[in-house]
Amino acid sequence: MNKFLPLIAVLALSGCATSETTYLKNGEQGLSIDCSGEANAWASCYEKADASCAGTGYRIVGTDGTPSPQESDKTLGVDVGNYKNRSVVVVCK
């Protein structure tokens, strides 16, 4: 069991962006991409959008995410223990 704990920790920290089809209020089909977590960044969302739209390009419809903390809220200059929420909705061109 002790051999598996480091593997589980690595898998939990390594993130990947996930996407699912969504429909906008105007009926247009879009793509909701979630790239939350410590191991991801906004770039993960945009890379997933580019890959999902097969190089045709995309239009960002909306974004949502946890704001960056103020320097005074960090511990020794590092943002510790805050789960990062990031999501973006895009429409392929």
Tab-separated table of N, CA and C in Angstrom:
chain	number	residue	atom	x	y	z
A	1	MET	N	0.817	-1.195	0.000
A	1	MET	CA	0.000	0.000	0.000
A	1	MET	C	0.859	1.256	0.000
A	2	ASN	N	1.950	1.248	0.752
A	2	ASN	CA	2.819	2.417	0.819
A	2	ASN	C	3.457	2.730	-0.517
A	3	LYS	N	3.598	1.740	-1.370
A	3	LYS	CA	4.170	1.974	-2.694
A	3	LYS	C	3.208	2.725	-3.600
A	4	PHE	N	1.929	2.599	-3.325
A	4	PHE	CA	0.930	3.232	-4.176
A	4	PHE	C	0.615	4.671	-3.780
A	5	LEU	N	0.916	5.062	-2.564
A	5	LEU	CA	0.595	6.414	-2.116
A	5	LEU	C	1.272	7.500	-2.947
A	6	PRO	N	2.571	7.384	-3.258
A	6	PRO	CA	3.167	8.423	-4.116
A	6	PRO	C	2.527	8.474	-5.501
A	7	LEU	N	2.178	7.329	-6.035
A	7	LEU	CA	1.534	7.285	-7.346
A	7	LEU	C	0.169	7.959	-7.304
A	8	ILE	N	-0.580	7.712	-6.273
A	8	ILE	CA	-1.888	8.334	-6.124
A	8	ILE	C	-1.741	9.845	-5.976
A	9	ALA	N	-0.747	10.279	-5.217
A	9	ALA	CA	-0.509	11.724	-5.033
A	9	ALA	C	-0.156	12.386	-6.356
A	10	VAL	N	0.685	11.752	-7.147
A	10	VAL	CA	1.076	12.313	-8.448
A	10	VAL	C	-0.128	12.399	-9.374
A	11	LEU	N	-0.947	11.365	-9.388
A	11	LEU	CA	-2.128	11.365	-10.253
A	11	LEU	C	-3.136	12.425	-9.817
A	12	ALA	N	-3.230	12.654	-8.516
A	12	ALA	CA	-4.168	13.661	-8.030
A	12	ALA	C	-3.710	15.069	-8.389
A	13	LEU	N	-2.411	15.310	-8.381
A	13	LEU	CA	-1.889	16.635	-8.682
A	13	LEU	C	-1.760	16.896	-10.172
A	14	SER	N	-1.543	15.836	-10.933
A	14	SER	CA	-1.434	16.035	-12.377
A	14	SER	C	-2.837	16.225	-12.917
A	15	GLY	N	-3.032	17.277	-13.620
A	15	GLY	CA	-4.375	17.569	-14.090
A	15	GLY	C	-4.447	17.583	-15.587
A	16	CYS	N	-5.638	17.467	-16.056
A	16	CYS	CA	-5.851	17.637	-17.480
A	16	CYS	C	-7.197	18.320	-17.651
A	17	ALA	N	-7.295	19.071	-18.678
A	17	ALA	CA	-8.533	19.786	-18.949
A	17	ALA	C	-9.569	18.813	-19.491
A	18	THR	N	-10.787	18.959	-19.044
A	18	THR	CA	-11.878	18.125	-19.539
A	18	THR	C	-12.884	19.018	-20.255
A	19	SER	N	-13.577	18.445	-21.196
A	19	SER	CA	-14.548	19.236	-21.948
A	19	SER	C	-15.824	18.440	-22.156
A	20	GLU	N	-16.911	19.187	-22.317
A	20	GLU	CA	-18.184	18.557	-22.646
A	20	GLU	C	-19.002	19.528	-23.493
A	21	THR	N	-19.832	18.968	-24.314
A	21	THR	CA	-20.679	19.769	-25.190
A	21	THR	C	-21.749	20.477	-24.364
A	22	THR	N	-22.012	21.708	-24.706
A	22	THR	CA	-23.042	22.486	-24.039
A	22	THR	C	-23.790	23.306	-25.084
A	23	TYR	N	-24.954	23.779	-24.731
A	23	TYR	CA	-25.745	24.598	-25.650
A	23	TYR	C	-25.992	25.959	-25.016
A	24	LEU	N	-25.755	26.994	-25.788
A	24	LEU	CA	-25.956	28.355	-25.320
A	24	LEU	C	-27.440	28.705	-25.367
A	25	LYS	N	-27.813	29.804	-24.743
A	25	LYS	CA	-29.216	30.222	-24.705
A	25	LYS	C	-29.784	30.463	-26.098
A	26	ASN	N	-28.923	30.874	-27.045
A	26	ASN	CA	-29.399	31.123	-28.406
A	26	ASN	C	-29.457	29.851	-29.252
A	27	GLY	N	-29.172	28.688	-28.640
A	27	GLY	CA	-29.244	27.412	-29.339
A	27	GLY	C	-27.933	26.978	-29.965
A	28	GLU	N	-26.949	27.845	-29.944
A	28	GLU	CA	-25.650	27.538	-30.532
A	28	GLU	C	-24.931	26.479	-29.691
A	29	GLN	N	-24.258	25.541	-30.377
A	29	GLN	CA	-23.526	24.497	-29.675
A	29	GLN	C	-22.150	25.014	-29.280
A	30	GLY	N	-21.779	24.816	-28.034
A	30	GLY	CA	-20.480	25.245	-27.545
A	30	GLY	C	-19.775	24.115	-26.829
A	31	LEU	N	-18.668	24.457	-26.249
A	31	LEU	CA	-17.844	23.495	-25.545
A	31	LEU	C	-17.475	24.092	-24.197
A	32	SER	N	-17.831	23.404	-23.117
A	32	SER	CA	-17.489	23.840	-21.771
A	32	SER	C	-16.225	23.090	-21.347
A	33	ILE	N	-15.173	23.845	-21.051
A	33	ILE	CA	-13.877	23.245	-20.721
A	33	ILE	C	-13.527	23.581	-19.282
A	34	ASP	N	-13.200	22.551	-18.506
A	34	ASP	CA	-12.824	22.716	-17.103
A	34	ASP	C	-11.350	22.380	-16.957
A	35	CYS	N	-10.579	23.326	-16.463
A	35	CYS	CA	-9.147	23.089	-16.231
A	35	CYS	C	-8.793	23.537	-14.812
A	36	SER	N	-9.596	23.098	-13.869
A	36	SER	CA	-9.392	23.444	-12.474
A	36	SER	C	-8.255	22.629	-11.876
A	37	GLY	N	-7.744	23.097	-10.754
A	37	GLY	CA	-6.732	22.365	-10.004
A	37	GLY	C	-5.394	23.068	-9.970
A	38	GLU	N	-4.568	22.629	-9.054
A	38	GLU	CA	-3.249	23.216	-8.853
A	38	GLU	C	-2.325	22.976	-10.038
A	39	ALA	N	-2.457	21.820	-10.688
A	39	ALA	CA	-1.515	21.452	-11.747
A	39	ALA	C	-1.844	22.101	-13.082
A	40	ASN	N	-2.991	22.731	-13.207
A	40	ASN	CA	-3.400	23.347	-14.465
A	40	ASN	C	-3.241	24.855	-14.422
A	41	ALA	N	-3.414	25.466	-15.564
A	41	ALA	CA	-3.398	26.918	-15.699
A	41	ALA	C	-4.407	27.266	-16.785
A	42	TRP	N	-4.638	28.573	-16.979
A	42	TRP	CA	-5.557	28.996	-18.036
A	42	TRP	C	-5.097	28.480	-19.385
A	43	ALA	N	-3.792	28.359	-19.558
A	43	ALA	CA	-3.262	27.857	-20.830
A	43	ALA	C	-3.800	26.466	-21.143
A	44	SER	N	-4.046	25.649	-20.110
A	44	SER	CA	-4.605	24.311	-20.323
A	44	SER	C	-5.980	24.393	-20.963
A	45	CYS	N	-6.774	25.373	-20.524
A	45	CYS	CA	-8.111	25.560	-21.112
A	45	CYS	C	-8.007	25.899	-22.593
A	46	TYR	N	-7.125	26.834	-22.905
A	46	TYR	CA	-7.015	27.296	-24.288
A	46	TYR	C	-6.390	26.240	-25.194
A	47	GLU	N	-5.468	25.444	-24.668
A	47	GLU	CA	-4.893	24.348	-25.453
A	47	GLU	C	-5.955	23.301	-25.757
A	48	LYS	N	-6.798	22.992	-24.750
A	48	LYS	CA	-7.874	22.021	-24.947
A	48	LYS	C	-8.891	22.557	-25.960
A	49	ALA	N	-9.188	23.854	-25.901
A	49	ALA	CA	-10.121	24.453	-26.864
A	49	ALA	C	-9.572	24.349	-28.269
A	50	ASP	N	-8.283	24.654	-28.423
A	50	ASP	CA	-7.662	24.587	-29.748
A	50	ASP	C	-7.679	23.164	-30.281
A	51	ALA	N	-7.362	22.199	-29.431
A	51	ALA	CA	-7.350	20.796	-29.857
A	51	ALA	C	-8.768	20.303	-30.166
A	52	SER	N	-9.734	20.720	-29.366
A	52	SER	CA	-11.117	20.274	-29.560
A	52	SER	C	-11.745	20.862	-30.813
A	53	CYS	N	-11.306	22.048	-31.191
A	53	CYS	CA	-11.859	22.697	-32.388
A	53	CYS	C	-11.079	22.337	-33.650
A	54	ALA	N	-10.181	21.398	-33.543
A	54	ALA	CA	-9.445	20.839	-34.690
A	54	ALA	C	-8.762	21.896	-35.550
A	55	GLY	N	-8.222	22.920	-34.919
A	55	GLY	CA	-7.453	23.913	-35.649
A	55	GLY	C	-8.282	24.923	-36.418
A	56	THR	N	-9.605	24.894	-36.288
A	56	THR	CA	-10.451	25.849	-37.004
A	56	THR	C	-10.577	27.172	-36.266
A	57	GLY	N	-10.104	27.207	-35.037
A	57	GLY	CA	-10.216	28.400	-34.213
A	57	GLY	C	-11.470	28.345	-33.363
A	58	TYR	N	-11.552	29.256	-32.415
A	58	TYR	CA	-12.693	29.287	-31.514
A	58	TYR	C	-12.932	30.706	-31.030
A	59	ARG	N	-14.138	30.903	-30.533
A	59	ARG	CA	-14.537	32.186	-29.949
A	59	ARG	C	-14.868	31.930	-28.489
A	60	ILE	N	-14.274	32.722	-27.585
A	60	ILE	CA	-14.532	32.566	-26.160
A	60	ILE	C	-15.857	33.245	-25.839
A	61	VAL	N	-16.765	32.488	-25.244
A	61	VAL	CA	-18.081	32.992	-24.893
A	61	VAL	C	-18.114	33.438	-23.429
A	62	GLY	N	-17.405	32.717	-22.565
A	62	GLY	CA	-17.396	33.070	-21.155
A	62	GLY	C	-16.271	32.376	-20.413
A	63	THR	N	-15.847	32.999	-19.326
A	63	THR	CA	-14.834	32.403	-18.465
A	63	THR	C	-15.288	32.540	-17.013
A	64	ASP	N	-14.806	31.648	-16.178
A	64	ASP	CA	-15.092	31.711	-14.756
A	64	ASP	C	-13.908	31.098	-14.033
A	65	GLY	N	-13.504	31.720	-12.936
A	65	GLY	CA	-12.384	31.170	-12.211
A	65	GLY	C	-12.129	31.854	-10.887
A	66	THR	N	-11.319	31.196	-10.088
A	66	THR	CA	-10.921	31.738	-8.801
A	66	THR	C	-9.928	32.864	-9.038
A	67	PRO	N	-10.171	34.039	-8.473
A	67	PRO	CA	-9.220	35.139	-8.671
A	67	PRO	C	-7.887	34.857	-7.972
A	68	SER	N	-6.838	35.450	-8.481
A	68	SER	CA	-5.525	35.303	-7.858
A	68	SER	C	-5.531	36.004	-6.503
A	69	PRO	N	-4.911	35.397	-5.493
A	69	PRO	CA	-4.901	36.012	-4.165
A	69	PRO	C	-3.954	37.206	-4.106
A	70	GLN	N	-4.220	38.096	-3.180
A	70	GLN	CA	-3.335	39.229	-2.935
A	70	GLN	C	-2.047	38.703	-2.302
A	71	GLU	N	-0.966	39.436	-2.460
A	71	GLU	CA	0.309	39.020	-1.873
A	71	GLU	C	0.194	38.843	-0.358
A	72	SER	N	-0.615	39.666	0.283
A	72	SER	CA	-0.767	39.588	1.737
A	72	SER	C	-1.508	38.325	2.176
A	73	ASP	N	-2.230	37.681	1.250
A	73	ASP	CA	-2.956	36.460	1.576
A	73	ASP	C	-2.127	35.200	1.376
A	74	LYS	N	-0.940	35.343	0.825
A	74	LYS	CA	-0.081	34.188	0.565
A	74	LYS	C	0.766	33.855	1.791
A	75	THR	N	1.151	32.593	1.905
A	75	THR	CA	2.020	32.136	2.979
A	75	THR	C	3.442	32.051	2.440
A	76	LEU	N	4.320	32.868	2.961
A	76	LEU	CA	5.712	32.931	2.501
A	76	LEU	C	5.799	33.154	0.993
A	77	GLY	N	4.883	33.944	0.471
A	77	GLY	CA	4.888	34.283	-0.947
A	77	GLY	C	4.286	33.230	-1.855
A	78	VAL	N	3.692	32.184	-1.274
A	78	VAL	CA	3.134	31.089	-2.071
A	78	VAL	C	1.658	30.930	-1.716
A	79	ASP	N	0.846	30.698	-2.706
A	79	ASP	CA	-0.577	30.447	-2.493
A	79	ASP	C	-0.749	28.985	-2.101
A	80	VAL	N	-0.939	28.728	-0.813
A	80	VAL	CA	-0.986	27.366	-0.290
A	80	VAL	C	-2.421	26.972	0.044
A	81	GLY	N	-2.823	25.809	-0.414
A	81	GLY	CA	-4.081	25.224	0.013
A	81	GLY	C	-5.339	25.763	-0.643
A	82	ASN	N	-5.227	26.603	-1.625
A	82	ASN	CA	-6.418	27.115	-2.292
A	82	ASN	C	-6.632	26.380	-3.605
A	83	TYR	N	-7.768	25.726	-3.737
A	83	TYR	CA	-8.100	25.011	-4.962
A	83	TYR	C	-8.474	26.020	-6.041
A	84	LYS	N	-7.882	25.888	-7.179
A	84	LYS	CA	-8.119	26.816	-8.289
A	84	LYS	C	-9.246	26.297	-9.180
A	85	ASN	N	-10.275	27.107	-9.352
A	85	ASN	CA	-11.360	26.797	-10.277
A	85	ASN	C	-11.147	27.592	-11.548
A	86	ARG	N	-11.174	26.932	-12.673
A	86	ARG	CA	-11.029	27.594	-13.965
A	86	ARG	C	-11.934	26.886	-14.964
A	87	SER	N	-12.732	27.651	-15.687
A	87	SER	CA	-13.522	27.068	-16.769
A	87	SER	C	-13.752	28.123	-17.835
A	88	VAL	N	-13.928	27.641	-19.039
A	88	VAL	CA	-14.155	28.525	-20.165
A	88	VAL	C	-15.165	27.862	-21.095
A	89	VAL	N	-16.019	28.673	-21.706
A	89	VAL	CA	-16.973	28.174	-22.697
A	89	VAL	C	-16.583	28.781	-24.030
A	90	VAL	N	-16.409	27.928	-25.028
A	90	VAL	CA	-15.999	28.383	-26.347
A	90	VAL	C	-16.955	27.849	-27.409
A	91	VAL	N	-16.957	28.520	-28.559
A	91	VAL	CA	-17.702	28.059	-29.734
A	91	VAL	C	-16.691	27.941	-30.860
A	92	CYS	N	-16.604	26.755	-31.447
A	92	CYS	CA	-15.684	26.539	-32.561
A	92	CYS	C	-16.171	27.307	-33.781
A	93	LYS	N	-15.204	27.834	-34.548
A	93	LYS	CA	-15.562	28.583	-35.757
A	93	LYS	C	-15.786	27.649	-36.921
